[in-house]
Amino acid sequence: RTPEWREQRTSENFNSVNDSRAWRQALTILGLTTALRLVIGAVVPLFPDETYYWDWSRGLQPGYFDHPGMIALLVKGGTLIFGSTPLGVRFFPILAGSATTLALALTARTIAGDAAGRLAVLVFVVMPISAAGFILATPDAPMLCALAWTIWAVVHALLISADSDDAPGHASERERPKTLWWWALAGLFIGCAMASKFTSVFVPIAIAIAWLRGNPSSISRRWWSPSSRRTATAAPSSWALGADILRCASPASSTRPPMRTRCSTGSSHEN
């Protein structure tokens, strides 16, 4: 990327919140839909699945027969505030749904500006899964929330590498600590997603495949690096697994060996 492209992208996409009418409209829509969900969630009786999760919340565990324990933790928090009422059961899942929309809007805003953030809010709040699904207390609410923030963190990590002054697409030594911080944050979020619903495991797999397809020479020198194997062995929990998968696939991995591997020697742009 040229310096002119980076300057144009910065001026167009990173506008101040106070100076952006489109972004203020996005936040207004998000706030109004959140309030509407809370009102509906307070008056609509609980569905059988929600009472099932409420029963879980009476005896918190790391996991249950159907799902991990994140939804039970959210229900427990809401009932401590509002009691065993529909609003109490649904309060934090509804907020998780709004946080999902916010993360998607911030991601769109980072990539394409304030108008894109507003469009992301408009599109997502009218989708059935959010318009109706985010009123209910189900494991999908915390899972989608965590996945949305995972994508937000991954986008920030990739943008740092894309804007690198040394070699676009690869973080420089100066930028590497900041990039690693974003990948670690993404790992934390994907760990929260795995603690909500096990199907979220496909997201870090998809991110890793997408990265490796674009960087085939990274397979041998990053994915199977000795430090990656040690980390996976020493920390087998879902939180560490999510962080390790994303860290190993990140373009800022600090485990790159000083010598070129066989599959990277043929790249003419590295010479």
mmCIF file of C-alpha atoms in Angstrom:
data_model
loop_
_atom_site.group_PDB
_atom_site.id
_atom_site.type_symbol
_atom_site.label_atom_id
_atom_site.label_comp_id
_atom_site.label_asym_id
_atom_site.label_seq_id
_atom_site.Cartn_x
_atom_site.Cartn_y
_atom_site.Cartn_z
ATOM 1 C CA ARG A 1 0.000 0.000 0.000
ATOM 2 C CA THR A 2 1.206 3.513 -0.732
ATOM 3 C CA PRO A 3 1.447 6.214 1.920
ATOM 4 C CA GLU A 4 -1.214 8.178 0.013
ATOM 5 C CA TRP A 5 -3.620 5.241 0.292
ATOM 6 C CA ARG A 6 -3.047 4.972 4.042
ATOM 7 C CA GLU A 7 -3.542 8.705 4.507
ATOM 8 C CA GLN A 8 -6.787 8.640 2.510
ATOM 9 C CA ARG A 9 -8.039 5.612 4.430
ATOM 10 C CA THR A 10 -7.254 7.243 7.762
ATOM 11 C CA SER A 11 -9.008 10.483 6.869
ATOM 12 C CA GLU A 12 -12.086 8.747 5.480
ATOM 13 C CA ASN A 13 -12.618 5.858 7.897
ATOM 14 C CA PHE A 14 -11.500 7.095 11.291
ATOM 15 C CA ASN A 15 -13.734 10.109 11.741
ATOM 16 C CA SER A 16 -14.528 11.479 15.172
ATOM 17 C CA VAL A 17 -17.725 10.151 16.749
ATOM 18 C CA ASN A 18 -18.845 13.664 17.694
ATOM 19 C CA ASP A 19 -18.454 14.863 14.099
ATOM 20 C CA SER A 20 -20.224 11.966 12.444
ATOM 21 C CA ARG A 21 -23.970 12.231 11.879
ATOM 22 C CA ALA A 22 -24.124 8.721 10.455
ATOM 23 C CA TRP A 23 -22.427 7.235 13.498
ATOM 24 C CA ARG A 24 -24.702 9.131 15.869
ATOM 25 C CA GLN A 25 -27.676 7.758 13.964
ATOM 26 C CA ALA A 26 -26.258 4.249 14.287
ATOM 27 C CA LEU A 27 -25.912 4.608 18.053
ATOM 28 C CA THR A 28 -29.418 6.056 18.306
ATOM 29 C CA ILE A 29 -30.897 3.124 16.411
ATOM 30 C CA LEU A 30 -28.970 0.703 18.590
ATOM 31 C CA GLY A 31 -30.155 2.382 21.786
ATOM 32 C CA LEU A 32 -33.804 2.452 20.700
ATOM 33 C CA THR A 33 -33.837 -1.181 19.616
ATOM 34 C CA THR A 34 -32.201 -2.190 22.887
ATOM 35 C CA ALA A 35 -34.870 -0.361 24.872
ATOM 36 C CA LEU A 36 -37.597 -1.977 22.747
ATOM 37 C CA ARG A 37 -36.149 -5.442 23.358
ATOM 38 C CA LEU A 38 -36.029 -4.828 27.087
ATOM 39 C CA VAL A 39 -39.684 -3.768 27.141
ATOM 40 C CA ILE A 40 -40.795 -6.772 25.095
ATOM 41 C CA GLY A 41 -38.596 -9.091 27.133
ATOM 42 C CA ALA A 42 -40.197 -7.839 30.341
ATOM 43 C CA VAL A 43 -43.805 -8.467 29.265
ATOM 44 C CA VAL A 44 -43.588 -11.653 27.160
ATOM 45 C CA PRO A 45 -43.741 -14.860 29.257
ATOM 46 C CA LEU A 46 -40.720 -17.121 29.299
ATOM 47 C CA PHE A 47 -40.467 -19.943 26.799
ATOM 48 C CA PRO A 48 -39.696 -23.525 27.932
ATOM 49 C CA ASP A 49 -36.053 -23.339 26.853
ATOM 50 C CA GLU A 50 -35.581 -20.155 28.867
ATOM 51 C CA THR A 51 -36.995 -21.744 31.999
ATOM 52 C CA TYR A 52 -34.591 -24.621 31.371
ATOM 53 C CA TYR A 53 -31.640 -22.215 31.396
ATOM 54 C CA TRP A 54 -33.075 -20.459 34.452
ATOM 55 C CA ASP A 55 -33.047 -23.812 36.228
ATOM 56 C CA TRP A 56 -29.376 -24.141 35.295
ATOM 57 C CA SER A 57 -28.673 -20.746 36.849
ATOM 58 C CA ARG A 58 -29.839 -21.973 40.255
ATOM 59 C CA GLY A 59 -26.791 -24.240 40.382
ATOM 60 C CA LEU A 60 -23.968 -22.725 38.359
ATOM 61 C CA GLN A 61 -21.596 -25.186 36.681
ATOM 62 C CA PRO A 62 -18.862 -24.846 34.017
ATOM 63 C CA GLY A 63 -21.044 -26.855 31.650
ATOM 64 C CA TYR A 64 -24.291 -28.735 31.330
ATOM 65 C CA PHE A 65 -25.694 -31.576 29.232
ATOM 66 C CA ASP A 66 -26.654 -29.335 26.302
ATOM 67 C CA HIS A 67 -24.321 -26.329 26.409
ATOM 68 C CA PRO A 68 -21.481 -24.674 28.342
ATOM 69 C CA GLY A 69 -22.369 -22.511 31.295
ATOM 70 C CA MET A 70 -22.210 -18.943 29.928
ATOM 71 C CA ILE A 71 -25.975 -18.579 29.445
ATOM 72 C CA ALA A 72 -26.602 -19.793 32.999
ATOM 73 C CA LEU A 73 -24.146 -17.188 34.279
ATOM 74 C CA LEU A 74 -25.926 -14.387 32.389
ATOM 75 C CA VAL A 75 -29.332 -15.527 33.629
ATOM 76 C CA LYS A 76 -28.005 -15.681 37.179
ATOM 77 C CA GLY A 77 -26.713 -12.123 36.946
ATOM 78 C CA GLY A 78 -30.043 -10.819 35.691
ATOM 79 C CA THR A 79 -32.114 -12.613 38.314
ATOM 80 C CA LEU A 80 -29.914 -11.225 41.066
ATOM 81 C CA ILE A 81 -30.914 -7.737 39.907
ATOM 82 C CA PHE A 82 -34.546 -8.160 38.811
ATOM 83 C CA GLY A 83 -35.496 -11.412 40.506
ATOM 84 C CA SER A 84 -36.847 -14.551 38.822
ATOM 85 C CA THR A 85 -38.879 -12.581 36.294
ATOM 86 C CA PRO A 86 -38.867 -12.542 32.481
ATOM 87 C CA LEU A 87 -36.787 -9.361 32.526
ATOM 88 C CA GLY A 88 -34.377 -10.860 35.028
ATOM 89 C CA VAL A 89 -33.850 -13.973 32.923
ATOM 90 C CA ARG A 90 -33.467 -12.012 29.676
ATOM 91 C CA PHE A 91 -31.698 -8.851 30.804
ATOM 92 C CA PHE A 92 -28.073 -9.755 30.135
ATOM 93 C CA PRO A 93 -28.788 -11.869 27.012
ATOM 94 C CA ILE A 94 -30.564 -8.815 25.553
ATOM 95 C CA LEU A 95 -27.568 -6.629 26.372
ATOM 96 C CA ALA A 96 -25.320 -9.256 24.782
ATOM 97 C CA GLY A 97 -27.382 -8.985 21.614
ATOM 98 C CA SER A 98 -26.950 -5.211 21.570
ATOM 99 C CA ALA A 99 -23.222 -5.635 22.149
ATOM 100 C CA THR A 100 -23.166 -7.923 19.118
ATOM 101 C CA THR A 101 -24.657 -5.192 16.957
ATOM 102 C CA LEU A 102 -22.206 -2.646 18.347
ATOM 103 C CA ALA A 103 -19.225 -4.859 17.554
ATOM 104 C CA LEU A 104 -20.398 -5.410 13.978
ATOM 105 C CA ALA A 105 -20.983 -1.684 13.539
ATOM 106 C CA LEU A 106 -17.534 -0.829 14.880
ATOM 107 C CA THR A 107 -15.964 -3.383 12.564
ATOM 108 C CA ALA A 108 -17.793 -1.985 9.538
ATOM 109 C CA ARG A 109 -16.887 1.548 10.591
ATOM 110 C CA THR A 110 -13.228 0.625 10.922
ATOM 111 C CA ILE A 111 -13.157 -0.903 7.451
ATOM 112 C CA ALA A 112 -15.347 1.469 5.455
ATOM 113 C CA GLY A 113 -16.324 4.479 7.545
ATOM 114 C CA ASP A 114 -19.275 5.778 9.547
ATOM 115 C CA ALA A 115 -21.933 5.175 6.888
ATOM 116 C CA ALA A 116 -20.953 1.521 6.759
ATOM 117 C CA GLY A 117 -21.319 1.299 10.529
ATOM 118 C CA ARG A 118 -24.815 2.737 10.288
ATOM 119 C CA LEU A 119 -25.724 0.302 7.516
ATOM 120 C CA ALA A 120 -24.446 -2.617 9.597
ATOM 121 C CA VAL A 121 -26.709 -1.586 12.475
ATOM 122 C CA LEU A 122 -29.740 -1.171 10.214
ATOM 123 C CA VAL A 123 -29.251 -4.520 8.509
ATOM 124 C CA PHE A 124 -28.562 -6.474 11.667
ATOM 125 C CA VAL A 125 -31.417 -5.110 13.805
ATOM 126 C CA VAL A 126 -34.013 -6.168 11.204
ATOM 127 C CA MET A 127 -32.671 -9.685 10.776
ATOM 128 C CA PRO A 128 -34.914 -12.300 12.422
ATOM 129 C CA ILE A 129 -32.070 -13.676 14.540
ATOM 130 C CA SER A 130 -31.588 -10.269 16.144
ATOM 131 C CA ALA A 131 -35.052 -8.719 15.891
ATOM 132 C CA ALA A 132 -36.650 -11.670 17.702
ATOM 133 C CA GLY A 133 -33.846 -13.986 18.742
ATOM 134 C CA PHE A 134 -32.010 -11.427 20.874
ATOM 135 C CA ILE A 135 -35.073 -10.955 23.050
ATOM 136 C CA LEU A 136 -34.821 -14.526 24.291
ATOM 137 C CA ALA A 137 -32.334 -15.951 26.773
ATOM 138 C CA THR A 138 -30.494 -18.558 24.708
ATOM 139 C CA PRO A 139 -26.820 -19.537 24.322
ATOM 140 C CA ASP A 140 -26.787 -17.887 20.890
ATOM 141 C CA ALA A 141 -26.789 -14.396 22.409
ATOM 142 C CA PRO A 142 -23.463 -14.644 24.301
ATOM 143 C CA MET A 143 -21.950 -16.773 21.514
ATOM 144 C CA LEU A 144 -22.757 -14.268 18.760
ATOM 145 C CA CYS A 145 -21.636 -11.411 20.992
ATOM 146 C CA ALA A 146 -18.246 -13.011 21.599
ATOM 147 C CA LEU A 147 -17.833 -13.922 17.923
ATOM 148 C CA ALA A 148 -18.651 -10.391 16.799
ATOM 149 C CA TRP A 149 -15.993 -8.963 19.092
ATOM 150 C CA THR A 150 -13.602 -11.660 17.881
ATOM 151 C CA ILE A 151 -14.026 -10.407 14.325
ATOM 152 C CA TRP A 152 -13.565 -6.829 15.518
ATOM 153 C CA ALA A 153 -10.238 -7.718 17.138
ATOM 154 C CA VAL A 154 -9.082 -9.773 14.154
ATOM 155 C CA VAL A 155 -9.813 -6.894 11.771
ATOM 156 C CA HIS A 156 -7.718 -4.534 13.892
ATOM 157 C CA ALA A 157 -4.848 -7.037 13.971
ATOM 158 C CA LEU A 158 -4.941 -7.483 10.200
ATOM 159 C CA LEU A 159 -5.165 -3.743 9.521
ATOM 160 C CA ILE A 160 -1.976 -3.142 11.495
ATOM 161 C CA SER A 161 -0.195 -5.671 9.269
ATOM 162 C CA ALA A 162 -1.786 -4.287 6.104
ATOM 163 C CA ASP A 163 -0.574 -0.774 6.956
ATOM 164 C CA SER A 164 2.951 -1.880 7.797
ATOM 165 C CA ASP A 165 5.587 0.524 6.497
ATOM 166 C CA ASP A 166 8.197 -2.211 6.072
ATOM 167 C CA ALA A 167 6.266 -4.947 4.255
ATOM 168 C CA PRO A 168 2.499 -4.583 3.833
ATOM 169 C CA GLY A 169 0.845 -7.770 5.053
ATOM 170 C CA HIS A 170 3.512 -8.461 7.687
ATOM 171 C CA ALA A 171 3.846 -6.581 10.964
ATOM 172 C CA SER A 172 7.191 -4.931 11.584
ATOM 173 C CA GLU A 173 9.191 -5.468 14.756
ATOM 174 C CA ARG A 174 7.852 -2.197 16.143
ATOM 175 C CA GLU A 175 4.237 -3.065 15.320
ATOM 176 C CA ARG A 176 4.398 -6.715 16.414
ATOM 177 C CA PRO A 177 3.612 -6.231 20.159
ATOM 178 C CA LYS A 178 0.467 -4.245 19.343
ATOM 179 C CA THR A 179 -0.616 -6.812 16.761
ATOM 180 C CA LEU A 180 -0.062 -9.662 19.193
ATOM 181 C CA TRP A 181 -2.198 -7.825 21.728
ATOM 182 C CA TRP A 182 -5.097 -7.717 19.243
ATOM 183 C CA TRP A 183 -4.713 -11.422 18.457
ATOM 184 C CA ALA A 184 -4.629 -12.274 22.157
ATOM 185 C CA LEU A 185 -7.805 -10.229 22.640
ATOM 186 C CA ALA A 186 -9.403 -12.149 19.786
ATOM 187 C CA GLY A 187 -8.391 -15.375 21.514
ATOM 188 C CA LEU A 188 -10.035 -14.199 24.731
ATOM 189 C CA PHE A 189 -13.269 -13.439 22.887
ATOM 190 C CA ILE A 190 -13.291 -16.769 21.066
ATOM 191 C CA GLY A 191 -12.782 -18.444 24.431
ATOM 192 C CA CYS A 192 -15.921 -16.684 25.682
ATOM 193 C CA ALA A 193 -17.740 -17.904 22.569
ATOM 194 C CA MET A 194 -16.649 -21.486 23.223
ATOM 195 C CA ALA A 195 -17.891 -21.126 26.785
ATOM 196 C CA SER A 196 -21.281 -20.191 25.318
ATOM 197 C CA LYS A 197 -21.837 -22.702 22.522
ATOM 198 C CA PHE A 198 -19.489 -25.315 21.107
ATOM 199 C CA THR A 199 -20.290 -24.565 17.451
ATOM 200 C CA SER A 200 -18.228 -21.382 17.773
ATOM 201 C CA VAL A 201 -15.129 -23.541 17.353
ATOM 202 C CA PHE A 202 -15.588 -23.253 13.583
ATOM 203 C CA VAL A 203 -14.792 -19.526 13.627
ATOM 204 C CA PRO A 204 -11.108 -19.750 14.682
ATOM 205 C CA ILE A 205 -10.735 -22.687 12.314
ATOM 206 C CA ALA A 206 -12.133 -20.564 9.483
ATOM 207 C CA ILE A 207 -9.832 -17.648 10.396
ATOM 208 C CA ALA A 208 -6.809 -19.950 10.442
ATOM 209 C CA ILE A 209 -7.736 -21.514 7.079
ATOM 210 C CA ALA A 210 -8.307 -18.077 5.528
ATOM 211 C CA TRP A 211 -4.911 -16.879 6.725
ATOM 212 C CA LEU A 212 -3.054 -20.015 5.641
ATOM 213 C CA ARG A 213 -4.672 -19.963 2.197
ATOM 214 C CA GLY A 214 -3.380 -16.463 1.694
ATOM 215 C CA ASN A 215 0.057 -17.337 3.153
ATOM 216 C CA PRO A 216 0.860 -20.971 2.290
ATOM 217 C CA SER A 217 4.485 -20.564 3.304
ATOM 218 C CA SER A 218 3.326 -19.907 6.871
ATOM 219 C CA ILE A 219 2.161 -23.481 7.431
ATOM 220 C CA SER A 220 5.474 -24.997 8.422
ATOM 221 C CA ARG A 221 7.064 -22.060 10.169
ATOM 222 C CA ARG A 222 4.125 -20.865 12.298
ATOM 223 C CA TRP A 223 1.366 -23.436 12.633
ATOM 224 C CA TRP A 224 3.615 -26.259 13.868
ATOM 225 C CA SER A 225 6.197 -24.131 15.676
ATOM 226 C CA PRO A 226 7.634 -25.632 18.909
ATOM 227 C CA SER A 227 6.338 -22.776 21.089
ATOM 228 C CA SER A 228 2.829 -23.243 19.691
ATOM 229 C CA ARG A 229 2.875 -26.930 20.589
ATOM 230 C CA ARG A 230 4.140 -26.147 24.091
ATOM 231 C CA THR A 231 1.414 -23.559 24.636
ATOM 232 C CA ALA A 232 -1.339 -25.923 23.463
ATOM 233 C CA THR A 233 -0.017 -28.690 25.709
ATOM 234 C CA ALA A 234 0.367 -26.543 28.797
ATOM 235 C CA ALA A 235 -3.017 -24.786 28.511
ATOM 236 C CA PRO A 236 -5.694 -27.134 27.201
ATOM 237 C CA SER A 237 -8.680 -25.031 28.315
ATOM 238 C CA SER A 238 -11.023 -23.498 25.750
ATOM 239 C CA TRP A 239 -9.781 -20.007 26.603
ATOM 240 C CA ALA A 240 -6.157 -20.888 25.913
ATOM 241 C CA LEU A 241 -7.092 -22.985 22.894
ATOM 242 C CA GLY A 242 -8.857 -20.056 21.271
ATOM 243 C CA ALA A 243 -5.953 -17.731 21.984
ATOM 244 C CA ASP A 244 -3.424 -20.280 20.731
ATOM 245 C CA ILE A 245 -5.247 -20.984 17.471
ATOM 246 C CA LEU A 246 -5.517 -17.298 16.659
ATOM 247 C CA ARG A 247 -1.985 -16.488 17.799
ATOM 248 C CA CYS A 248 -0.447 -19.243 15.700
ATOM 249 C CA ALA A 249 -2.352 -18.090 12.628
ATOM 250 C CA SER A 250 -1.613 -14.423 13.143
ATOM 251 C CA PRO A 251 0.734 -12.557 10.785
ATOM 252 C CA ALA A 252 2.522 -11.126 13.812
ATOM 253 C CA SER A 253 3.568 -14.436 15.291
ATOM 254 C CA SER A 254 6.829 -14.031 17.160
ATOM 255 C CA THR A 255 7.821 -17.644 16.519
ATOM 256 C CA ARG A 256 9.138 -17.012 13.012
ATOM 257 C CA PRO A 257 12.570 -18.672 12.674
ATOM 258 C CA PRO A 258 15.494 -16.614 11.408
ATOM 259 C CA MET A 259 16.153 -19.017 8.504
ATOM 260 C CA ARG A 260 13.796 -19.333 5.569
ATOM 261 C CA THR A 261 11.954 -22.578 5.246
ATOM 262 C CA ARG A 262 11.979 -24.626 2.063
ATOM 263 C CA CYS A 263 8.505 -23.514 1.033
ATOM 264 C CA SER A 264 9.384 -19.803 1.345
ATOM 265 C CA THR A 265 12.664 -19.743 -0.576
ATOM 266 C CA GLY A 266 10.922 -19.487 -3.901
ATOM 267 C CA SER A 267 9.139 -16.219 -3.087
ATOM 268 C CA SER A 268 10.758 -13.587 -5.232
ATOM 269 C CA HIS A 269 9.254 -10.646 -3.340
ATOM 270 C CA GLU A 270 11.189 -11.552 -0.187
ATOM 271 C CA ASN A 271 14.555 -11.118 -1.871
#
